[in-house]
Tab-separated table of C-alpha atoms and ligand atoms in Angstrom:
chain	number	residue	atom	x	y	z
C	18	MET	CA	116.542	119.192	95.875
C	19	SER	CA	115.341	115.975	96.046
C	20	THR	CA	113.866	114.763	99.582
C	21	GLU	CA	115.082	111.850	101.176
C	22	PRO	CA	111.787	109.511	100.417
C	23	GLU	CA	112.808	110.797	97.013
C	24	VAL	CA	115.742	109.844	96.253
C	25	SER	CA	115.151	106.072	98.188
C	26	PHE	CA	112.062	105.951	95.592
C	27	THR	CA	114.595	106.703	92.788
C	28	ASN	CA	117.309	104.184	93.990
C	29	LYS	CA	114.644	101.283	93.740
C	30	ILE	CA	113.984	102.167	90.226
C	31	ASP	CA	117.582	101.736	89.601
C	32	GLN	CA	118.076	98.914	91.036
C	33	GLU	CA	114.621	97.061	89.304
C	34	ILE	CA	113.275	97.326	92.523
C	35	LYS	CA	109.647	97.092	92.739
C	36	ILE	CA	108.070	100.050	93.886
C	37	GLU	CA	104.458	98.761	96.529
C	38	PRO	CA	101.577	100.388	96.807
C	39	LYS	CA	102.455	101.493	100.749
C	40	ASP	CA	105.355	102.819	99.277
C	41	TRP	CA	105.879	106.374	99.178
C	42	MET	CA	106.395	107.584	95.044
C	43	PRO	CA	105.806	110.974	93.241
C	44	GLU	CA	102.283	112.154	92.790
C	45	GLN	CA	102.986	112.164	88.774
C	46	TYR	CA	104.206	108.351	88.739
C	47	ARG	CA	100.757	107.404	90.730
C	48	LYS	CA	99.050	109.444	88.557
C	49	MET	CA	100.257	108.063	85.566
C	50	LEU	CA	100.418	104.749	86.413
C	51	ILE	CA	96.835	105.169	87.497
C	52	ARG	CA	95.618	106.936	83.984
C	53	GLN	CA	98.078	104.083	82.267
C	54	ILE	CA	96.096	100.870	83.978
C	55	SER	CA	92.750	102.078	83.886
C	56	GLN	CA	92.420	103.141	80.384
C	57	HIS	CA	94.333	99.470	79.799
C	58	ALA	CA	91.664	97.539	81.718
C	59	HIS	CA	88.841	99.656	79.902
C	60	SER	CA	90.357	98.344	76.757
C	61	GLU	CA	89.984	95.365	78.036
C	62	ILE	CA	86.491	95.458	78.334
C	63	VAL	CA	85.204	97.689	75.315
C	64	GLY	CA	87.089	94.587	74.271
C	65	MET	CA	84.769	92.097	74.375
C	66	LEU	CA	81.499	93.701	72.596
C	67	PRO	CA	83.349	93.652	68.789
C	68	GLU	CA	83.985	89.890	69.527
C	69	GLY	CA	80.732	89.115	71.666
C	70	ASN	CA	79.321	89.781	68.674
C	71	TRP	CA	80.014	86.819	67.310
C	72	ILE	CA	79.442	84.510	70.082
C	73	THR	CA	76.221	83.186	68.704
C	74	ARG	CA	76.927	83.013	65.177
C	75	ALA	CA	80.511	81.603	65.858
C	76	PRO	CA	80.607	78.724	62.571
C	77	SER	CA	81.290	75.424	64.925
C	78	LEU	CA	80.929	74.451	68.681
C	79	LYS	CA	84.471	74.193	68.866
C	80	ARG	CA	84.623	77.810	67.545
C	81	LYS	CA	82.266	78.698	69.793
C	82	ALA	CA	83.310	77.675	73.077
C	83	THR	CA	86.659	78.857	71.983
C	84	LEU	CA	85.796	82.954	71.375
C	85	ILE	CA	83.446	82.605	74.654
C	86	ALA	CA	87.099	81.443	76.379
C	87	LYS	CA	88.758	84.477	75.636
C	88	VAL	CA	85.888	86.741	75.715
C	89	GLN	CA	86.271	85.824	79.213
C	90	ASP	CA	89.391	85.659	79.659
C	91	GLU	CA	89.354	89.754	78.450
C	92	ALA	CA	86.662	90.170	81.256
C	93	GLY	CA	89.164	88.948	83.896
C	94	HIS	CA	92.194	91.005	82.292
C	95	GLY	CA	89.760	93.776	82.625
C	96	LEU	CA	89.214	92.344	86.731
C	97	TYR	CA	93.001	92.120	87.537
C	98	LEU	CA	93.781	95.629	86.462
C	99	TYR	CA	91.229	97.546	87.858
C	100	SER	CA	92.586	96.036	91.104
C	101	ALA	CA	95.964	97.247	90.676
C	102	ALA	CA	94.486	100.509	89.892
C	103	GLU	CA	92.450	100.468	93.089
C	104	THR	CA	95.905	99.707	94.797
C	105	LEU	CA	96.991	103.319	93.858
C	106	GLY	CA	93.931	104.662	95.525
C	107	ILE	CA	90.923	105.607	92.730
C	108	SER	CA	88.083	103.860	93.442
C	109	ARG	CA	86.621	100.993	90.979
C	110	GLN	CA	83.108	102.992	90.591
C	111	GLU	CA	85.274	106.199	89.760
C	112	MET	CA	86.844	104.275	87.263
C	113	LEU	CA	83.765	103.391	85.532
C	114	ASP	CA	82.262	106.687	86.454
C	115	GLN	CA	85.083	107.737	83.915
C	116	LEU	CA	85.050	105.504	81.002
C	117	HIS	CA	80.795	105.879	81.061
C	118	SER	CA	81.277	109.102	80.393
C	119	GLY	CA	83.805	109.455	78.022
C	120	LYS	CA	86.433	111.054	79.575
C	121	ALA	CA	88.517	107.776	80.227
C	122	LYS	CA	90.288	106.519	76.837
C	123	TYR	CA	90.274	103.175	76.138
C	124	SER	CA	92.719	101.402	72.998
C	125	SER	CA	90.811	102.823	70.015
C	126	ILE	CA	91.048	100.256	67.706
C	127	PHE	CA	87.758	98.701	69.005
C	128	ASN	CA	86.294	101.141	67.664
C	129	TYR	CA	85.974	99.280	64.798
C	130	PRO	CA	83.246	97.324	63.603
C	131	THR	CA	83.413	93.209	63.451
C	132	LEU	CA	81.535	93.293	59.923
C	133	THR	CA	82.665	88.705	59.136
C	134	TRP	CA	83.587	86.341	61.060
C	135	ALA	CA	87.275	86.752	59.618
C	136	ASP	CA	86.918	89.272	61.967
C	137	ILE	CA	87.519	87.671	65.193
C	138	GLY	CA	90.733	85.294	63.086
C	139	ALA	CA	92.630	89.012	62.242
C	140	ILE	CA	91.058	90.717	65.943
C	141	GLY	CA	93.218	87.343	67.374
C	142	TRP	CA	95.884	87.213	65.027
C	143	LEU	CA	96.618	91.068	65.218
C	144	VAL	CA	94.839	93.120	67.496
C	145	ASP	CA	95.829	90.564	70.661
C	146	GLY	CA	99.614	90.003	68.883
C	147	ALA	CA	99.587	93.551	68.925
C	148	ALA	CA	98.755	93.429	72.925
C	149	ILE	CA	100.888	91.271	73.661
C	150	MET	CA	103.939	92.251	71.690
C	151	ASN	CA	102.686	95.688	74.555
C	152	GLN	CA	102.412	93.696	77.605
C	153	VAL	CA	105.020	91.577	77.628
C	154	PRO	CA	107.513	94.265	78.354
C	155	LEU	CA	104.909	95.379	81.117
C	156	CYS	CA	105.554	92.330	83.309
C	157	ARG	CA	108.840	94.557	84.042
C	158	SER	CA	106.880	96.723	85.092
C	159	SER	CA	108.239	98.833	87.924
C	160	PHE	CA	105.000	98.878	89.722
C	161	GLY	CA	104.855	95.697	91.613
C	162	PRO	CA	100.795	94.920	91.358
C	163	TYR	CA	101.019	96.428	87.479
C	164	ALA	CA	103.412	94.490	86.615
C	165	ARG	CA	102.215	90.875	88.047
C	166	ALA	CA	98.741	91.625	86.905
C	167	MET	CA	100.592	91.721	83.358
C	168	VAL	CA	102.430	88.272	83.893
C	169	ARG	CA	98.829	86.795	84.636
C	170	ILE	CA	97.607	88.469	81.584
C	171	CYS	CA	100.332	87.177	79.266
C	172	LYS	CA	99.703	83.653	80.402
C	173	GLU	CA	96.614	83.770	79.197
C	174	GLU	CA	96.583	86.114	76.191
C	175	SER	CA	98.858	83.096	73.743
C	176	PHE	CA	95.886	80.885	73.210
C	177	HIS	CA	94.207	84.014	72.033
C	178	GLN	CA	96.577	84.912	69.076
C	179	ARG	CA	96.826	80.913	68.055
C	180	GLN	CA	93.250	80.178	67.703
C	181	GLY	CA	92.879	83.783	66.071
C	182	PHE	CA	95.467	82.767	63.888
C	183	GLU	CA	94.495	79.344	63.692
C	184	ILE	CA	91.012	80.736	62.050
C	185	LEU	CA	92.741	82.683	59.564
C	186	LEU	CA	94.760	79.207	58.604
C	187	THR	CA	91.387	77.163	58.009
C	188	LEU	CA	90.149	80.016	55.788
C	189	SER	CA	92.914	80.599	53.479
C	190	ARG	CA	92.496	77.022	53.016
C	191	GLY	CA	89.129	77.799	51.668
C	192	SER	CA	87.148	77.720	48.954
C	193	ASP	CA	87.874	81.386	47.165
C	194	ALA	CA	85.016	82.983	48.528
C	195	GLN	CA	86.704	82.331	52.009
C	196	ARG	CA	89.614	83.265	51.085
C	197	ALA	CA	88.349	86.518	50.385
C	198	MET	CA	86.842	87.058	53.332
C	199	ALA	CA	89.594	86.581	54.810
C	200	GLN	CA	91.723	88.970	52.659
C	201	ASP	CA	89.063	91.597	52.947
C	202	ALA	CA	89.440	90.994	57.187
C	203	LEU	CA	93.468	91.636	57.233
C	204	ASN	CA	93.292	94.875	54.726
C	205	ARG	CA	90.741	96.493	57.309
C	206	TRP	CA	92.708	95.244	60.575
C	207	TRP	CA	96.174	95.736	59.728
C	208	TRP	CA	96.496	99.618	59.756
C	209	PRO	CA	93.869	99.582	63.349
C	210	SER	CA	96.483	97.230	64.681
C	211	VAL	CA	99.322	99.375	63.794
C	212	MET	CA	98.452	102.861	65.398
C	213	MET	CA	97.741	100.612	68.307
C	214	PHE	CA	100.973	101.423	69.848
C	215	GLY	CA	99.906	104.971	70.046
C	216	PRO	CA	101.439	107.585	68.089
C	217	LYS	CA	105.022	108.497	66.869
C	218	ASP	CA	107.691	108.526	69.505
C	219	ASP	CA	108.350	112.371	68.741
C	220	GLU	CA	104.517	113.306	69.496
C	221	SER	CA	104.089	110.991	72.232
C	222	PRO	CA	104.850	113.265	75.323
C	223	ASN	CA	104.680	111.157	78.165
C	224	THR	CA	106.844	108.262	77.083
C	225	LEU	CA	110.301	109.610	78.048
C	226	GLN	CA	108.949	110.235	81.747
C	227	SER	CA	107.153	106.672	81.816
C	228	MET	CA	110.645	105.184	80.409
C	229	ARG	CA	112.786	107.141	82.809
C	230	TRP	CA	110.696	105.003	85.972
C	231	LYS	CA	110.699	101.574	84.025
C	232	ILE	CA	106.742	101.548	83.269
C	233	LYS	CA	107.229	101.368	80.136
C	234	ARG	CA	110.540	99.655	78.817
C	235	PHE	CA	109.959	100.193	74.938
C	236	SER	CA	108.692	103.445	73.116
C	237	ASN	CA	105.859	102.824	70.653
C	238	ASP	CA	107.819	103.202	67.489
C	239	GLU	CA	110.060	100.667	68.739
C	240	LEU	CA	107.193	98.077	69.922
C	241	ARG	CA	105.375	98.444	66.443
C	242	GLN	CA	108.505	98.061	63.866
C	243	LYS	CA	108.957	94.710	65.785
C	244	PHE	CA	105.303	94.197	65.285
C	245	ILE	CA	105.458	94.612	61.989
C	246	ASP	CA	108.773	92.404	61.700
C	247	VAL	CA	107.074	89.755	63.287
C	248	CYS	CA	104.031	89.903	61.025
C	249	ALA	CA	105.775	90.128	57.848
C	250	GLU	CA	106.921	86.857	58.022
C	251	GLN	CA	104.138	84.886	59.927
C	252	VAL	CA	101.362	86.435	57.385
C	253	LYS	CA	103.412	83.887	54.517
C	254	PHE	CA	102.134	80.881	55.905
C	255	LEU	CA	98.641	82.035	55.318
C	256	ASN	CA	99.104	83.117	51.640
C	257	LEU	CA	97.864	85.596	52.215
C	258	GLU	CA	98.873	90.009	51.906
C	259	LEU	CA	99.520	92.716	54.295
C	260	PRO	CA	97.780	95.533	53.381
C	261	ASP	CA	100.786	97.757	52.436
C	262	GLU	CA	103.095	98.028	49.332
C	263	HIS	CA	105.575	99.223	50.986
C	264	LEU	CA	106.266	96.500	52.944
C	265	LYS	CA	109.307	95.144	52.412
C	266	TRP	CA	112.557	93.365	53.980
C	267	ASN	CA	115.506	96.644	54.820
C	268	GLU	CA	118.926	94.534	54.644
C	269	GLU	CA	120.592	97.763	55.577
C	270	THR	CA	118.515	98.055	58.909
C	271	ARG	CA	117.666	94.777	59.345
C	272	HIS	CA	113.860	95.498	59.587
C	273	TYR	CA	110.987	95.874	57.407
C	274	ASP	CA	109.904	99.294	55.913
C	275	PHE	CA	107.093	100.538	55.902
C	276	GLY	CA	104.362	102.850	54.352
C	277	PRO	CA	102.637	106.171	55.565
C	278	ILE	CA	100.605	105.670	58.502
C	279	ASN	CA	97.470	107.481	58.192
C	280	TRP	CA	97.626	109.730	61.531
C	281	THR	CA	94.110	111.909	60.797
C	282	GLU	CA	92.408	109.007	60.760
C	283	PHE	CA	94.053	108.022	64.108
C	284	TRP	CA	93.219	110.811	65.845
C	285	GLN	CA	89.853	111.128	64.151
C	286	VAL	CA	89.016	108.007	66.362
C	287	VAL	CA	91.041	108.100	69.250
C	288	ASN	CA	88.908	112.112	69.887
C	289	GLY	CA	85.551	110.399	69.493
C	290	ASN	CA	85.017	109.685	65.382
C	291	GLY	CA	85.602	106.793	64.911
C	292	PRO	CA	83.119	104.106	63.042
C	293	CYS	CA	81.890	102.594	66.248
C	294	ASN	CA	82.599	104.780	69.556
C	295	LYS	CA	79.413	105.639	69.978
C	296	GLN	CA	77.903	102.416	69.290
C	297	ARG	CA	80.655	100.895	72.578
C	298	LEU	CA	79.591	103.690	75.191
C	299	ASP	CA	76.071	103.231	74.623
C	300	ALA	CA	76.516	99.162	74.646
C	301	ARG	CA	78.763	99.436	77.779
C	302	ARG	CA	76.586	102.272	80.215
C	303	LYS	CA	73.996	99.862	79.267
C	304	ALA	CA	74.820	97.104	80.519
C	305	HIS	CA	75.850	98.433	83.690
C	306	ASP	CA	72.874	100.368	84.060
C	307	ASP	CA	70.991	97.020	83.321
C	308	GLY	CA	72.680	95.861	85.779
C	309	GLN	CA	72.129	97.605	88.644
C	310	TRP	CA	69.162	95.747	90.144
C	311	VAL	CA	71.189	92.687	90.538
C	312	ARG	CA	74.101	94.677	92.197
C	313	ASP	CA	71.632	96.309	94.554
C	314	ALA	CA	70.159	93.035	95.193
C	315	ALA	CA	73.721	91.049	96.296
C	316	ALA	CA	73.935	94.175	98.187
C	317	ALA	CA	70.839	93.554	100.432
C	318	TYR	CA	71.066	89.612	100.809
C	319	ALA	CA	74.081	90.261	101.941
C	320	ASP	CA	72.777	93.099	104.678
C	321	LYS	CA	69.895	90.651	105.321
C	322	LYS	CA	72.623	88.136	106.180
C	323	ARG	CA	74.261	90.083	108.299
C	324	GLN	CA	71.786	91.060	110.198
C	325	GLN	CA	70.312	87.610	110.908
C	326	GLN	CA	73.926	86.995	112.315
C	327	SER	CA	74.205	89.271	114.660
C	328	GLN	CA	71.097	89.674	115.958
C	329	ALA	CA	71.619	85.304	116.214
C	330	ALA	CA	75.067	86.190	117.671
C	331	ALA	CA	73.070	88.608	120.742
E	83	MET	CA	70.541	101.922	96.956
E	84	ASN	CA	74.394	102.917	95.183
E	85	GLN	CA	76.663	100.863	97.901
E	86	ASP	CA	80.427	99.649	96.657
E	87	TRP	CA	80.697	95.860	97.310
E	88	PRO	CA	83.537	95.662	99.812
E	89	LEU	CA	87.022	94.696	98.306
E	90	TRP	CA	88.791	91.114	99.297
E	91	GLU	CA	92.056	89.640	99.317
E	92	VAL	CA	92.379	86.143	97.198
E	93	PHE	CA	94.361	83.256	98.394
E	94	ILE	CA	94.722	80.380	96.344
E	95	ARG	CA	96.347	77.163	97.311
E	96	GLY	CA	97.543	75.668	93.758
E	97	ARG	CA	98.603	71.627	94.799
E	98	GLN	CA	98.084	69.655	97.472
E	99	GLY	CA	100.773	69.961	99.802
E	100	LEU	CA	101.284	74.220	98.912
E	101	ASP	CA	100.541	77.288	100.880
E	102	HIS	CA	97.877	79.415	100.021
E	103	LYS	CA	99.233	82.758	97.732
E	104	HIS	CA	97.687	85.372	97.967
E	105	VAL	CA	96.717	86.457	93.910
E	106	GLY	CA	94.722	89.082	94.039
E	107	SER	CA	91.905	90.885	94.697
E	108	LEU	CA	88.039	92.179	93.685
E	109	HIS	CA	84.759	92.878	94.882
E	110	ALA	CA	82.152	91.111	96.531
E	111	ALA	CA	79.001	91.766	98.068
E	112	ASP	CA	79.632	88.862	100.625
E	113	ALA	CA	82.219	86.044	101.596
E	114	ALA	CA	80.311	83.399	99.343
E	115	MET	CA	79.895	85.453	96.301
E	116	ALA	CA	83.659	86.471	97.353
E	117	ILE	CA	85.029	82.845	96.720
E	118	GLU	CA	82.389	81.821	93.332
E	119	ASN	CA	84.267	85.372	91.891
E	120	ALA	CA	87.595	84.373	92.813
E	121	ARG	CA	87.355	81.176	91.219
E	122	ASP	CA	85.753	82.260	87.441
E	123	VAL	CA	88.431	85.075	87.668
E	124	TYR	CA	92.014	83.369	89.319
E	125	THR	CA	90.776	79.374	88.448
E	126	ARG	CA	89.735	79.050	84.803
E	127	ARG	CA	92.238	76.855	84.257
E	128	MET	CA	93.023	74.610	86.962
E	129	GLU	CA	95.240	76.925	89.097
E	130	GLY	CA	93.765	75.967	92.792
E	131	ILE	CA	92.411	73.457	94.264
E	132	SER	CA	91.124	75.443	97.661
E	133	ILE	CA	90.374	79.676	97.537
E	134	TRP	CA	90.462	81.452	100.793
E	135	VAL	CA	89.214	85.051	100.836
E	136	VAL	CA	89.764	88.128	103.540
E	137	GLU	CA	87.789	90.972	103.749
E	138	SER	CA	90.741	93.527	102.949
E	139	ARG	CA	89.893	95.942	105.872
E	140	ASN	CA	90.861	93.199	107.972
E	141	ILE	CA	94.404	93.023	106.593
E	142	HIS	CA	96.754	95.084	108.875
E	143	ALA	CA	100.290	95.609	107.168
E	144	SER	CA	103.766	96.387	108.613
E	145	ASN	CA	104.749	99.809	107.095
E	146	PRO	CA	107.104	100.253	104.323
E	147	GLU	CA	108.439	103.501	106.186
E	148	GLU	CA	109.337	101.303	109.851
E	149	ALA	CA	111.153	98.418	108.246
E	150	SER	CA	114.499	99.409	108.987
E	151	SER	CA	113.404	98.938	113.054
E	152	LEU	CA	111.000	96.338	112.212
E	153	TYR	CA	113.440	94.204	111.085
E	154	ASP	CA	116.306	95.503	113.160
E	155	PRO	CA	116.125	93.156	116.140
E	156	ALA	CA	117.554	90.451	113.322
E	157	ASN	CA	119.907	92.112	111.171
E	158	ASP	CA	123.055	91.839	113.448
E	159	LYS	CA	122.340	87.840	114.272
E	160	PRO	CA	124.128	85.992	111.243
E	161	TYR	CA	125.269	83.352	113.669
E	162	ARG	CA	121.520	82.433	112.832
E	163	HIS	CA	122.595	80.951	109.831
E	164	PRO	CA	124.416	77.411	109.185
E	165	THR	CA	126.577	79.522	107.053
E	166	PHE	CA	127.985	81.213	109.869
E	167	TYR	CA	130.507	78.254	111.266
E	168	ASP	CA	133.502	77.624	109.728
E	169	LEU	CA	134.033	73.399	109.685
E	170	PRO	CA	136.862	71.964	108.193
E	171	GLU	CA	135.873	71.100	104.512
E	172	ALA	CA	136.635	67.132	104.558
E	173	LEU	CA	133.096	67.302	107.062
E	174	LYS	CA	130.233	65.443	105.302
E	175	HIS	CA	126.480	65.492	105.940
E	176	MET	CA	126.339	68.131	108.487
S	658	FE2	FE1	93.466	89.953	77.793
S	659	FE2	FE1	93.324	88.522	74.610
């Protein structure tokens, strides 16, 4: 038996009417959103670390300015998403605690190291590319604040991908050593990017309910296939290769076939044993702890101001 | 000391002549910091020429569950709309 608010909730979902924070919603819907949005926010924030690693070593002033702008955007994305999650009743502090204690997950792609400058190109093209593939349909997500945050984010993402591709394009037209560096970056980033879409549909227990509630619009495998189809075409402009000997256009399915994904590696990284999991979390915690005196000082200053104002008024 | 900064709602005027529009929220210790943070978070690409910030706890909202009774007074007054009136097709500029 469905109660009255449940019926009205389901009707809204069916009619593509957005759910807003004060509307009634099933507890499971709220939980699922908090999990997804906060994980998404953590990914934006932790995602600044591998790229931030190259800001001081970018090869030109133009590249440095671009990279700073991109990393700053990612900080903004994290903030939009934390705010969206907060409308569901979880506090910022709680989310940060979950991230810092290791309880909350973030995208496992950010647990890989950025070894050369070409990695910044590969991240922009592939990692931001995969993120965009995932995020564009989320602009129509059924929860209003999440959908609106995603619209803002998607507007900003497109330069991220283009600057990455431009880095690779420049390297691919450079010396042999530069071409080799670009190829090496693709070799290392391709499969982790393909895994960014998450486990296969039949191993992703939440997908069905999430799609029924129109939080997600496409399954992991659908998005993954789309991404591979697009990249297999784009790589031709680079005269480089994606490291998959099985990658081949299939006239019948009208999609690219691709080779087996190393799911053991995926689960290893998700469960904390990737190349940089510890380093990322340590950096994150240190940044937070080192900022404590700034937060304290700002709060003390605001308190003092308020007291002065109330004294002046008295 | 572990004091959570309050939440602020941010409103931005995109261009001269437009309304301030709600764009999102953020945490800040005081109003001045809220405006600076809003500039950094919501206007990195010249999206605004004026920023308002309001502490979220000062916003009073209508309750969506009472929507039907709240808006009831307007619900049965179609005569407030121009299309309610039947006039000859040939009549211009009215
Ligand atoms: Fe982002
Ligand atoms: Fe990005």
